[in-house]
XYZ file of C-alpha atoms in Angstrom:
735
model
C 0.000 0.000 0.000
C 2.898 2.330 0.690
C 4.242 1.605 -2.797
C 0.941 2.639 -4.326
C 1.012 5.970 -2.565
C -1.028 7.767 0.109
C -4.333 7.463 -1.737
C -4.358 3.701 -1.284
C -4.747 4.179 2.469
C -8.166 5.717 1.870
C -9.627 2.516 0.467
C -11.942 0.423 2.672
C -9.768 -2.624 2.008
C -6.661 -0.850 3.289
C -8.508 0.275 6.401
C -9.768 -3.237 7.097
C -6.320 -4.821 6.631
C -4.712 -2.183 8.851
C -7.187 -2.737 11.686
C -6.909 -6.516 11.486
C -3.109 -6.375 11.630
C -3.096 -3.926 14.547
C -5.868 -4.974 16.912
C -7.101 -1.811 18.653
C -7.141 -2.534 22.357
C -5.824 0.721 23.812
C -8.004 3.818 24.141
C -5.706 5.900 21.954
C -5.683 3.295 19.176
C -9.472 3.076 19.181
C -9.818 6.854 19.112
C -7.379 7.285 16.243
C -9.132 4.549 14.255
C -12.139 6.879 14.260
C -9.836 9.691 13.152
C -8.500 7.567 10.281
C -12.014 6.754 9.070
C -13.033 10.383 9.418
C -10.085 11.452 7.256
C -11.257 9.084 4.517
C -14.799 10.495 4.699
C -13.529 14.063 4.416
C -11.445 13.183 1.372
C -14.455 11.423 -0.151
C -16.504 14.552 0.525
C -14.056 16.679 -1.432
C -13.889 14.143 -4.274
C -17.672 13.882 -4.682
C -17.995 17.624 -5.298
C -17.200 16.981 -8.953
C -20.150 14.585 -9.440
C -22.638 16.132 -11.879
C -25.504 13.622 -11.658
C -27.832 14.807 -8.901
C -29.004 11.318 -7.937
C -25.488 9.945 -7.623
C -24.396 13.064 -5.767
C -27.276 12.756 -3.281
C -26.620 9.048 -2.832
C -22.954 9.744 -2.143
C -23.844 12.421 0.381
C -26.423 10.211 2.109
C -23.904 7.389 2.401
C -21.291 9.692 3.892
C -23.802 11.091 6.384
C -24.672 7.568 7.529
C -20.979 6.738 7.934
C -20.481 9.879 10.008
C -23.307 8.909 12.331
C -21.722 5.476 12.751
C -18.470 7.197 13.700
C -20.381 9.402 16.142
C -21.802 6.290 17.811
C -18.294 4.815 18.006
C -17.051 7.967 19.708
C -19.872 7.750 22.236
C -18.943 4.144 22.999
C -15.260 5.077 23.199
C -15.927 7.841 25.723
C -18.111 5.563 27.840
C -15.356 2.946 27.854
C -12.786 5.600 28.783
C -14.819 6.466 31.873
C -14.745 2.801 32.894
C -11.068 2.158 32.101
C -9.377 5.283 33.434
C -10.132 6.488 36.972
C -11.829 9.858 37.309
C -11.426 12.777 37.512
C -10.180 13.006 33.940
C -9.705 16.747 34.296
C -10.498 19.550 36.689
C -10.493 23.358 36.543
C -8.133 25.688 38.337
C -7.788 29.437 38.225
C -5.436 30.269 35.366
C -1.966 31.589 36.083
C -1.228 32.066 32.404
C -1.480 35.472 30.767
C -1.303 36.317 27.109
C 1.913 35.306 25.426
C 1.646 38.108 22.867
C 1.661 41.877 23.271
C -2.119 41.989 23.041
C -3.203 42.770 26.579
C -6.869 42.411 25.651
C -6.372 38.659 25.412
C -4.914 38.336 28.883
C -8.003 36.953 30.609
C -9.682 35.219 27.663
C -9.825 31.968 29.635
C -9.502 32.713 33.367
C -10.047 29.032 34.154
C -7.651 26.354 32.877
C -8.040 22.586 32.801
C -5.560 20.251 34.453
C -5.207 16.494 34.047
C -3.847 13.534 36.025
C -1.168 13.009 33.340
C -0.282 14.075 29.828
C -1.600 10.835 28.334
C -5.139 11.574 29.550
C -4.734 15.213 28.478
C -3.820 14.191 24.927
C -6.635 11.643 24.741
C -9.294 14.148 25.782
C -7.986 16.981 23.613
C -7.793 14.722 20.574
C -11.281 13.406 21.367
C -12.675 16.933 21.559
C -10.903 17.870 18.320
C -12.104 14.774 16.429
C -15.640 15.363 17.705
C -15.525 18.965 16.435
C -14.336 17.814 13.003
C -16.912 15.012 12.838
C -19.862 17.183 13.835
C -18.755 19.937 11.472
C -18.497 17.388 8.649
C -22.024 16.117 9.332
C -23.327 19.675 9.248
C -21.565 20.498 5.976
C -22.820 17.280 4.360
C -26.390 18.104 5.351
C -26.032 21.644 4.012
C -24.607 20.523 0.691
C -27.300 17.878 0.261
C -29.994 20.411 1.150
C -28.678 22.792 -1.529
C -28.659 19.984 -4.118
C -32.218 18.879 -3.358
C -33.443 22.477 -3.393
C -32.173 22.922 -6.961
C -33.501 19.633 -8.346
C -36.742 19.202 -6.359
C -38.394 22.614 -6.007
C -41.861 20.999 -6.031
C -41.355 19.701 -2.479
C -41.688 22.081 0.510
C -38.448 23.738 1.589
C -38.888 22.464 5.134
C -39.218 18.838 3.989
C -35.653 18.021 3.086
C -36.358 14.322 3.508
C -38.989 14.403 0.731
C -36.664 16.280 -1.567
C -33.856 13.814 -0.935
C -36.093 10.793 -1.552
C -37.116 12.259 -4.882
C -33.590 12.026 -6.270
C -32.277 9.036 -4.307
C -32.640 5.423 -5.469
C -35.637 3.531 -4.026
C -35.170 2.462 -0.424
C -32.505 5.031 0.386
C -33.014 7.975 2.720
C -31.051 10.604 4.580
C -31.091 10.672 8.410
C -32.238 14.290 8.599
C -33.807 13.618 11.987
C -30.521 12.635 13.609
C -28.488 15.134 15.547
C -26.625 17.791 13.617
C -23.852 19.816 15.171
C -25.000 22.510 17.555
C -22.728 25.573 17.151
C -22.842 26.080 20.926
C -21.599 22.525 21.474
C -18.764 23.003 18.981
C -17.723 26.231 20.655
C -17.851 24.533 24.041
C -15.548 21.750 22.809
C -13.174 24.324 21.347
C -13.224 26.146 24.688
C -12.285 22.908 26.458
C -9.251 22.566 24.212
C -8.262 26.192 24.722
C -8.545 25.857 28.484
C -6.165 22.876 28.348
C -3.294 24.815 26.779
C -1.859 25.978 30.096
C -1.371 22.350 31.117
C 0.329 21.389 27.842
C 2.628 24.424 27.920
C 3.696 24.053 31.547
C 7.383 23.472 32.189
C 6.724 19.961 33.493
C 5.572 18.892 30.022
C 8.922 19.705 28.412
C 8.925 19.524 24.611
C 6.226 16.842 24.495
C 3.389 19.055 25.738
C 3.480 21.626 22.912
C 3.838 18.895 20.301
C 0.807 17.020 21.571
C -1.204 20.222 21.970
C -0.861 21.435 18.415
C -3.515 19.263 16.714
C -6.278 20.220 19.152
C -5.121 23.838 19.214
C -5.401 24.166 15.428
C -8.893 22.665 15.472
C -9.983 25.026 18.258
C -8.471 28.008 16.476
C -10.293 27.106 13.283
C -13.565 26.754 15.204
C -13.242 30.197 16.778
C -12.295 31.726 13.423
C -15.810 31.038 12.081
C -17.408 33.320 14.652
C -16.996 36.996 15.444
C -13.348 37.733 16.278
C -12.779 38.347 19.956
C -10.279 37.984 22.749
C -10.497 34.177 22.680
C -9.402 34.129 19.054
C -6.563 36.556 19.774
C -5.390 34.412 22.647
C -5.506 31.143 20.703
C -3.617 32.648 17.779
C -0.921 33.974 20.106
C -0.510 30.532 21.684
C -0.349 28.916 18.248
C 2.278 31.401 17.089
C 4.261 30.815 20.245
C 4.358 27.050 19.719
C 5.132 27.433 16.031
C 7.974 29.882 16.681
C 9.516 27.943 19.546
C 9.275 24.521 17.917
C 9.909 25.549 14.329
C 6.544 24.308 13.086
C 5.040 25.647 9.886
C 2.072 27.767 10.839
C -0.466 26.928 8.147
C -3.518 27.872 10.179
C -5.235 30.812 8.498
C -5.112 33.972 10.579
C -8.547 35.629 10.501
C -8.842 39.408 10.669
C -8.790 40.602 14.275
C -11.579 43.144 14.153
C -12.976 43.948 17.549
C -16.686 43.035 17.521
C -19.269 45.554 18.624
C -20.589 44.823 22.082
C -24.297 44.588 22.622
C -26.024 45.870 25.718
C -25.348 43.488 28.592
C -28.479 42.601 30.615
C -26.270 42.115 33.696
C -24.977 45.592 34.398
C -21.562 45.824 36.098
C -21.469 42.056 36.723
C -18.062 40.668 35.774
C -17.757 37.752 33.360
C -16.022 34.407 33.781
C -15.465 31.559 31.349
C -16.456 28.003 32.247
C -17.224 24.947 30.176
C -20.635 23.284 30.275
C -19.124 20.518 32.400
C -18.317 23.151 35.015
C -21.672 24.856 35.109
C -25.068 24.007 33.801
C -28.510 25.386 33.253
C -30.099 26.343 36.533
C -27.599 24.637 38.797
C -24.261 25.154 40.462
C -23.896 21.857 42.288
C -20.348 20.734 42.774
C -18.802 17.865 40.882
C -15.088 17.585 40.851
C -15.248 14.413 38.798
C -17.354 16.142 36.178
C -15.030 18.197 36.724
C -15.200 20.395 39.818
C -17.276 23.475 39.533
C -16.167 23.949 43.125
C -12.558 24.543 42.118
C -13.617 27.050 39.490
C -16.377 28.942 41.208
C -14.668 29.094 44.575
C -11.585 30.673 43.073
C -13.781 33.125 41.193
C -15.643 33.978 44.384
C -12.329 34.763 46.017
C -12.687 38.507 46.483
C -9.952 39.986 44.379
C -10.582 37.845 41.312
C -14.189 38.405 40.244
C -15.537 40.086 43.348
C -18.868 39.529 45.061
C -20.890 38.736 41.941
C -19.990 37.378 38.517
C -21.607 35.679 35.556
C -20.795 32.924 33.122
C -22.457 31.887 29.888
C -23.039 28.185 29.238
C -24.579 26.981 25.981
C -25.998 30.453 25.479
C -27.556 30.689 28.939
C -26.292 33.240 31.429
C -25.800 32.204 35.059
C -25.009 34.651 37.852
C -23.065 33.650 40.980
C -23.177 35.527 44.278
C -20.299 35.301 46.737
C -20.718 38.008 49.389
C -22.679 38.183 52.632
C -24.425 41.444 51.719
C -25.710 40.232 48.360
C -26.596 36.837 49.808
C -28.718 38.497 52.459
C -30.371 40.756 49.896
C -31.424 37.982 47.523
C -32.675 35.878 50.450
C -35.439 38.448 50.913
C -38.557 36.362 50.216
C -40.541 39.467 49.377
C -38.434 39.724 46.210
C -36.932 36.280 45.580
C -37.641 32.564 46.018
C -35.891 29.198 45.696
C -35.255 28.118 42.123
C -35.750 24.434 41.306
C -33.849 23.475 38.164
C -30.962 21.532 36.659
C -29.797 18.605 38.821
C -32.633 19.028 41.324
C -35.090 18.424 38.513
C -33.087 15.362 37.422
C -33.179 13.778 40.890
C -36.988 13.953 40.749
C -36.593 10.654 38.896
C -36.005 9.151 42.354
C -38.083 11.371 44.660
C -40.629 13.103 42.414
C -42.281 16.135 44.053
C -40.747 15.868 47.506
C -39.914 18.479 50.126
C -36.502 18.854 48.458
C -37.519 18.907 44.799
C -41.059 20.279 44.557
C -41.508 23.295 42.323
C -42.660 26.507 43.947
C -46.162 26.191 42.467
C -46.733 22.538 43.438
C -49.288 22.428 46.279
C -47.997 19.006 47.376
C -45.048 20.713 49.082
C -47.329 22.599 51.459
C -49.341 19.459 52.209
C -46.265 17.363 53.017
C -44.667 20.159 55.004
C -47.726 20.666 57.208
C -47.921 16.904 57.833
C -44.230 16.362 58.623
C -43.030 19.656 60.145
C -44.265 18.772 63.676
C -41.667 15.966 63.726
C -38.831 18.440 63.137
C -39.453 20.795 66.040
C -36.740 20.942 68.739
C -38.887 18.917 71.166
C -39.627 16.232 68.572
C -36.009 16.021 67.462
C -34.902 15.651 71.084
C -36.581 12.238 71.048
C -33.949 11.032 68.553
C -30.997 12.096 70.717
C -30.542 8.740 72.443
C -30.404 6.831 69.163
C -27.796 9.203 67.703
C -25.667 9.067 70.849
C -25.835 5.287 71.181
C -25.082 4.519 67.522
C -22.173 6.966 67.612
C -20.852 5.038 70.606
C -21.169 1.819 68.578
C -18.995 3.320 65.850
C -16.371 4.387 68.398
C -16.434 0.869 69.863
C -15.804 -0.519 66.398
C -12.722 1.686 66.090
C -11.553 0.521 69.514
C -11.764 -3.082 68.370
C -9.652 -2.268 65.311
C -6.736 -1.495 67.621
C -4.888 1.693 68.471
C -3.464 3.516 65.473
C -5.728 1.833 62.910
C -6.269 3.781 59.696
C -9.767 4.806 58.628
C -11.418 7.085 56.118
C -13.498 9.457 58.270
C -15.899 10.157 55.429
C -16.617 6.490 54.712
C -17.141 5.715 58.399
C -19.339 8.751 58.983
C -21.436 8.000 55.891
C -22.264 4.663 57.477
C -23.092 6.390 60.763
C -25.352 8.875 59.002
C -27.238 6.155 57.142
C -27.628 4.075 60.298
C -28.851 6.958 62.469
C -31.157 8.420 59.821
C -32.836 5.075 59.201
C -33.201 4.329 62.911
C -34.289 7.795 64.053
C -36.798 8.461 61.265
C -37.964 4.973 60.258
C -37.278 2.795 63.328
C -35.132 0.277 61.465
C -31.563 -0.848 62.158
C -29.443 -1.581 59.069
C -26.442 -2.958 61.013
C -24.414 -0.984 58.527
C -21.500 0.176 60.710
C -19.442 -2.941 59.918
C -19.286 -5.271 56.954
C -20.568 -4.273 53.513
C -22.081 -0.803 53.380
C -25.796 -0.611 52.768
C -26.487 -0.400 48.984
C -28.394 2.834 49.579
C -25.102 4.686 50.135
C -23.642 3.743 46.732
C -26.977 4.206 44.957
C -27.412 7.661 46.466
C -23.893 8.643 45.406
C -24.419 7.295 41.894
C -27.826 8.896 41.381
C -26.857 12.324 42.688
C -23.618 12.346 40.682
C -25.525 11.470 37.526
C -28.163 14.101 38.315
C -25.348 16.646 38.365
C -24.009 15.532 34.992
C -27.219 15.076 33.032
C -27.945 18.778 32.417
C -24.486 19.104 30.814
C -25.153 16.541 28.086
C -27.481 16.356 25.076
C -30.705 14.597 26.043
C -30.204 11.932 23.408
C -26.815 11.052 24.917
C -28.347 10.764 28.382
C -30.997 8.469 26.966
C -28.625 6.303 24.962
C -25.571 6.078 27.204
C -26.377 6.980 30.782
C -29.971 6.129 31.614
C -29.561 2.495 32.603
C -27.266 3.057 35.602
C -29.184 6.162 36.659
C -32.404 4.172 36.583
C -30.800 1.326 38.551
C -29.539 3.709 41.228
C -32.902 5.432 41.513
C -34.599 2.040 41.750
C -32.134 0.957 44.468
C -32.943 4.058 46.513
C -36.649 3.444 46.215
C -36.084 -0.196 47.149
C -34.423 0.977 50.375
C -37.472 3.134 51.085
C -39.902 0.342 50.281
C -38.000 -1.981 52.636
C -38.296 0.602 55.427
C -42.033 0.832 54.811
C -42.465 -2.956 54.634
C -40.438 -3.373 57.829
C -42.830 -1.061 59.689
C -45.866 -2.870 58.310
C -44.406 -6.193 59.434
C -43.329 -4.832 62.807
C -46.072 -2.552 64.176
C -44.951 -0.260 66.980
C -46.208 2.538 69.196
C -43.180 4.591 68.158
C -44.507 7.938 66.842
C -41.548 8.729 64.565
C -41.384 10.382 61.156
C -42.462 7.221 59.321
C -45.487 6.804 61.594
C -46.429 10.385 60.779
C -46.090 9.754 57.037
C -48.329 6.687 57.298
C -50.996 8.030 59.659
C -51.133 11.841 59.849
C -53.275 14.100 57.686
C -52.832 17.649 56.535
C -54.694 19.845 59.051
C -55.851 22.215 56.296
C -56.922 19.923 53.442
C -57.410 16.645 55.283
C -55.192 14.893 52.726
C -52.931 12.009 53.691
C -49.745 10.800 51.986
C -50.114 7.803 49.682
C -47.512 5.028 49.559
C -45.681 6.473 46.559
C -45.357 9.844 48.296
C -44.144 8.154 51.489
C -41.403 6.411 49.518
C -40.486 9.753 47.910
C -39.935 11.371 51.296
C -38.143 8.343 52.779
C -35.575 8.627 49.972
C -35.338 12.402 50.353
C -34.200 12.382 53.976
C -30.869 10.519 53.479
C -30.063 12.695 50.468
C -30.483 15.766 52.646
C -28.618 14.342 55.628
C -25.609 13.327 53.502
C -24.027 16.740 54.094
C -23.661 16.015 57.834
C -20.922 13.343 57.590
C -19.081 15.578 55.113
C -19.083 18.352 57.717
C -17.802 16.154 60.551
C -15.065 14.698 58.327
C -14.043 18.264 57.484
C -14.135 19.200 61.177
C -11.629 16.450 61.945
C -9.357 17.888 59.259
C -9.640 21.455 60.563
C -9.057 20.341 64.154
C -5.868 18.513 63.161
C -4.572 21.052 60.651
C -5.201 24.293 62.523
C -2.074 25.961 63.957
C -4.059 26.146 67.216
C -5.117 22.499 66.992
C -3.921 21.533 70.463
C -5.563 24.501 72.158
C -8.870 24.047 70.351
C -9.143 20.364 71.178
C -8.078 20.997 74.792
C -10.706 23.740 75.243
C -13.409 21.524 73.783
C -12.500 18.599 76.028
C -12.344 20.834 79.080
C -15.824 22.104 78.288
C -17.154 18.572 77.816
C -15.618 17.434 81.097
C -17.042 20.430 82.956
C -20.547 20.006 81.543
C -20.946 16.270 80.990
C -18.385 14.902 83.439
C -16.004 11.974 83.148
C -16.367 9.390 80.406
C -18.361 7.197 82.739
C -20.988 9.922 83.102
C -23.992 9.737 80.808
C -24.183 12.300 78.006
C -27.798 13.583 77.825
C -29.776 15.961 75.660
C -29.894 18.567 78.433
C -26.116 19.012 78.126
C -26.297 20.315 74.530
C -27.307 23.880 75.394
C -24.320 24.179 77.731
C -21.602 23.374 75.182
C -21.022 26.731 73.406
C -17.410 26.027 72.427
C -18.257 22.662 70.844
C -21.173 24.390 69.065
C -18.675 26.975 67.827
C -16.540 24.194 66.343
C -19.577 22.852 64.465
C -20.599 26.275 63.148
C -17.068 27.205 62.124
C -16.842 23.895 60.272
C -20.093 24.644 58.451
C -18.665 28.027 57.476
C -15.356 26.772 56.100
C -16.399 23.432 54.630
C -19.632 24.591 52.943
C -20.719 20.945 53.118
C -23.958 22.060 51.485
C -22.372 24.150 48.726
C -25.166 26.672 48.223
C -28.612 27.150 46.750
C -30.399 28.682 43.774
C -32.555 31.805 43.893
C -34.761 33.534 41.339
C -36.803 36.745 41.367
C -40.490 36.246 42.116
C -42.571 35.533 38.969
C -44.387 38.833 39.433
C -41.118 40.758 38.968
C -41.117 43.088 35.969
C -38.159 44.888 34.499
C -34.518 44.557 35.541
C -33.722 43.636 39.136
C -31.564 46.115 41.015
C -29.009 44.730 43.492
C -26.806 46.544 46.007
C -28.784 49.743 45.653
C -28.517 49.769 41.851
C -24.825 48.884 41.678
C -25.739 45.693 39.794
C -28.644 44.932 37.477
C -29.862 41.476 36.428
C -32.838 40.413 34.276
C -36.169 39.647 35.920
C -35.962 35.951 35.011
C -32.307 35.505 36.013
C -31.233 32.548 38.153
C -28.910 33.629 40.959
C -26.683 31.043 42.583
C -25.384 31.589 46.107
C -21.913 30.037 46.424
C -21.341 29.552 50.131
C -17.599 29.077 49.723
C -17.421 32.748 48.791
C -20.146 34.020 51.126
C -18.627 32.245 54.128
C -15.211 33.774 53.434
C -16.359 37.341 52.859
C -13.503 39.435 54.338
C -15.923 42.285 55.008
C -17.565 40.078 57.649
C -14.895 37.559 58.614
C -11.418 38.745 59.540
C -8.820 36.124 58.587
C -11.521 34.194 56.697
C -9.374 31.078 56.181
C -8.588 30.733 59.886
C -10.430 28.046 61.851
C -11.669 30.053 64.836
C -14.564 28.517 66.809
C -14.788 31.547 69.104
C -16.087 33.745 66.294
C -19.147 31.469 66.290
C -19.915 31.858 69.983
C -22.054 34.174 72.070
C -22.320 37.817 71.096
C -19.833 37.491 68.236
C -22.098 34.927 66.590
C -25.285 36.822 67.369
C -23.950 39.978 65.719
C -23.127 38.229 62.428
C -25.397 39.285 59.553
C -28.086 36.770 58.656
C -26.470 36.399 55.242
C -23.454 34.858 56.977
C -25.549 32.033 58.495
C -27.160 30.459 55.431
C -25.536 27.025 55.808
C -28.932 25.309 55.626
C -30.588 27.453 52.981
C -33.195 30.137 53.450
C -36.727 30.961 54.421
C -39.652 28.776 53.487
C -37.443 26.260 51.673
C -34.727 26.073 54.336
C -33.403 22.543 54.917
C -36.339 20.576 56.297
C -34.104 18.624 58.691
C -32.116 21.595 59.958
C -32.927 21.099 63.660
C -32.086 17.403 63.469
C -28.865 18.114 61.529
C -27.686 20.672 64.087
C -28.298 18.218 66.906
C -26.661 15.318 65.011
C -23.539 17.354 64.265
C -23.102 18.436 67.872
C -23.807 14.992 69.367
C -21.359 13.267 67.023
C -18.739 15.987 67.491
C -18.942 15.731 71.265
C -18.800 11.956 71.126
C -15.645 11.987 69.003
C -13.897 14.720 71.006
C -14.737 12.964 74.240
C -13.468 9.516 73.260
C -11.161 9.528 70.234
C -7.693 10.802 69.355
C -7.097 11.373 65.649
C -3.785 11.592 63.800
C -3.360 12.384 60.124
C -1.872 9.507 58.146
C -0.182 12.051 55.888
C 0.771 15.168 57.894
C 1.328 17.035 54.601
C -2.196 16.388 53.368
C -4.009 19.520 52.220
C -7.772 19.548 52.006
C -9.160 18.488 48.632
C -12.897 18.463 48.131
C -15.396 17.093 45.677
C -19.021 16.114 45.830
C -22.404 16.114 44.172
C -25.177 17.559 46.311
C -22.595 17.991 49.067
C -18.912 18.871 49.499
C -16.630 16.319 51.105
C -12.939 15.737 51.796
C -11.128 13.567 49.238
C -8.354 11.143 50.127
C -8.359 12.158 53.790
C -7.322 9.335 56.139
C -6.555 9.325 59.855
C -5.325 6.978 62.542
C -7.721 6.465 65.444
C -7.068 5.604 69.069
C -9.253 5.920 72.135
C -8.326 9.001 74.144
C -6.919 8.551 77.644
């Protein structure tokens, strides 16, 4: 084939022989097989332009379109396999440290967020995948356009909007064109090009040596070409400067056409004085901000943007044409929590998780009356007096976990998050539903993995085309949702099989009626709410795991732990003394540790707000300093709010005393939104506050922790919560 020249490689026979001789088992080989086939299709596209017969031309185009869709399906399968073969996260965002490499200062902050990868192999795979996907989708679009032009000329008798009829008129019998299949969305192509651009900092870092720029060039040229088709702007300037830099330094021939750099005219911005950021659709999504480091982490991006000094107290991003506004200051948080002007927004991932819980207390839309019915039925079980009845169960099960650690032996290594997740599931199920899972040891209850899988998928689904969710990701999502509902059904069946006088939350679901309407909850609605409670409580173990980190890592670690233990000894007594609910109100320093942990960890990362539907005209914020549209979603990012230097001096310092007594009382209400706001505040807030304090006291009273890796620095990820990653400690019973 080499003797016959390059053209012979385009033949189907050559492709088949090549693939048989080199069996594609590695991800890169499989990906580049798609690239090889795509190259042949593109060359065939150029060759068929000379065909004069309209029928043959249309047939050729239809065949090429079908082949492209087959390649698209292969890419989908390849990406799914990549997720299974290579551990996640595949990439994550960090605030860019890379300015413009040219003299054009306007390009300096074209991409304030850069992507980083576990290694250069994964970086090359993903960039080449994005580039091949751009080329493939662009080819499909061009083939459709050329076929549409041909059919318009030769079949004017058919309606212009019925391209399928026009194509059938000139195609041989039995042949058709898949006009209904997906055609490239320009927003998707731009998003893929943005992903490539945001990866350049990684490829050009010193650690990559000469290999990084070489491997970056293919994707860079594709991204540059994609941006050149739109209005010229700072992104195009920046990409061209990076391309020139690589070409000059490495001696490459720069054949990429340089488009004219005319500054586009700016249109009126509906968000007045709100700074802009750039994120990919994997980092942010329509109507949601939830954190997903593996998707990758919006947390890493948004938190750095909320750092006052980068984008300030409010900023916006545009994702797939939709503008999202993030709020990161106490003052603005407090303002948009005014329920006379704003309300909770239910969208994005929260809508997706309705697959598992339907219209529950967590996911009901503002205009769904079922929320009010369920809330009136269940709220009496979340008053302080009602929650006090669960204290003994929480205390005793916490003691069981500590006993398990004792039996492991002094200095045994544990993952606090994994252990506390088990504790949370065990206590939630016992306190609310009167059922023991015996989940502290042995295999974890399947509900934990199903909940993690379903919430992670709910985060990702808004970032993908619906057809891709349906084809590639629905089966596992459905299995996880079914597993969660199975857990709930088992709790309900257990109560039916084991009647009791216990008047807990499940009894209330099964027997109480709404005092206003007289309605009761049916079995499906009971299962919805049973599933909802563990999803909501999953932030609590994340907070305690973070508290352990802060207690060990703080420069004042010894003093803080000593003060807490002194307080516990003074109030509760020696370890032989019984810890009771009446002690909780007399433990202000331990309460300060819990509150300070909630501030720094942002275990519940934030919540979504929207102006009331009756709002007309632009919405003024900060006394007119900022203006947003009347239908704008506003996302409160608690990482930024809780570190507002206007309110918190030394915001990164772990200081429990700032959360005590008068100092805590004087904090603005906007600085205390750890559980949400107003009518839609976390339904289990009172229980969560008690659970956190009881568990914290139990651990401080009985356990000594030591970091396995003293150099460990907090890394966080999560779905509907934020949790420490890779954090391990050694446990011993305290003396």
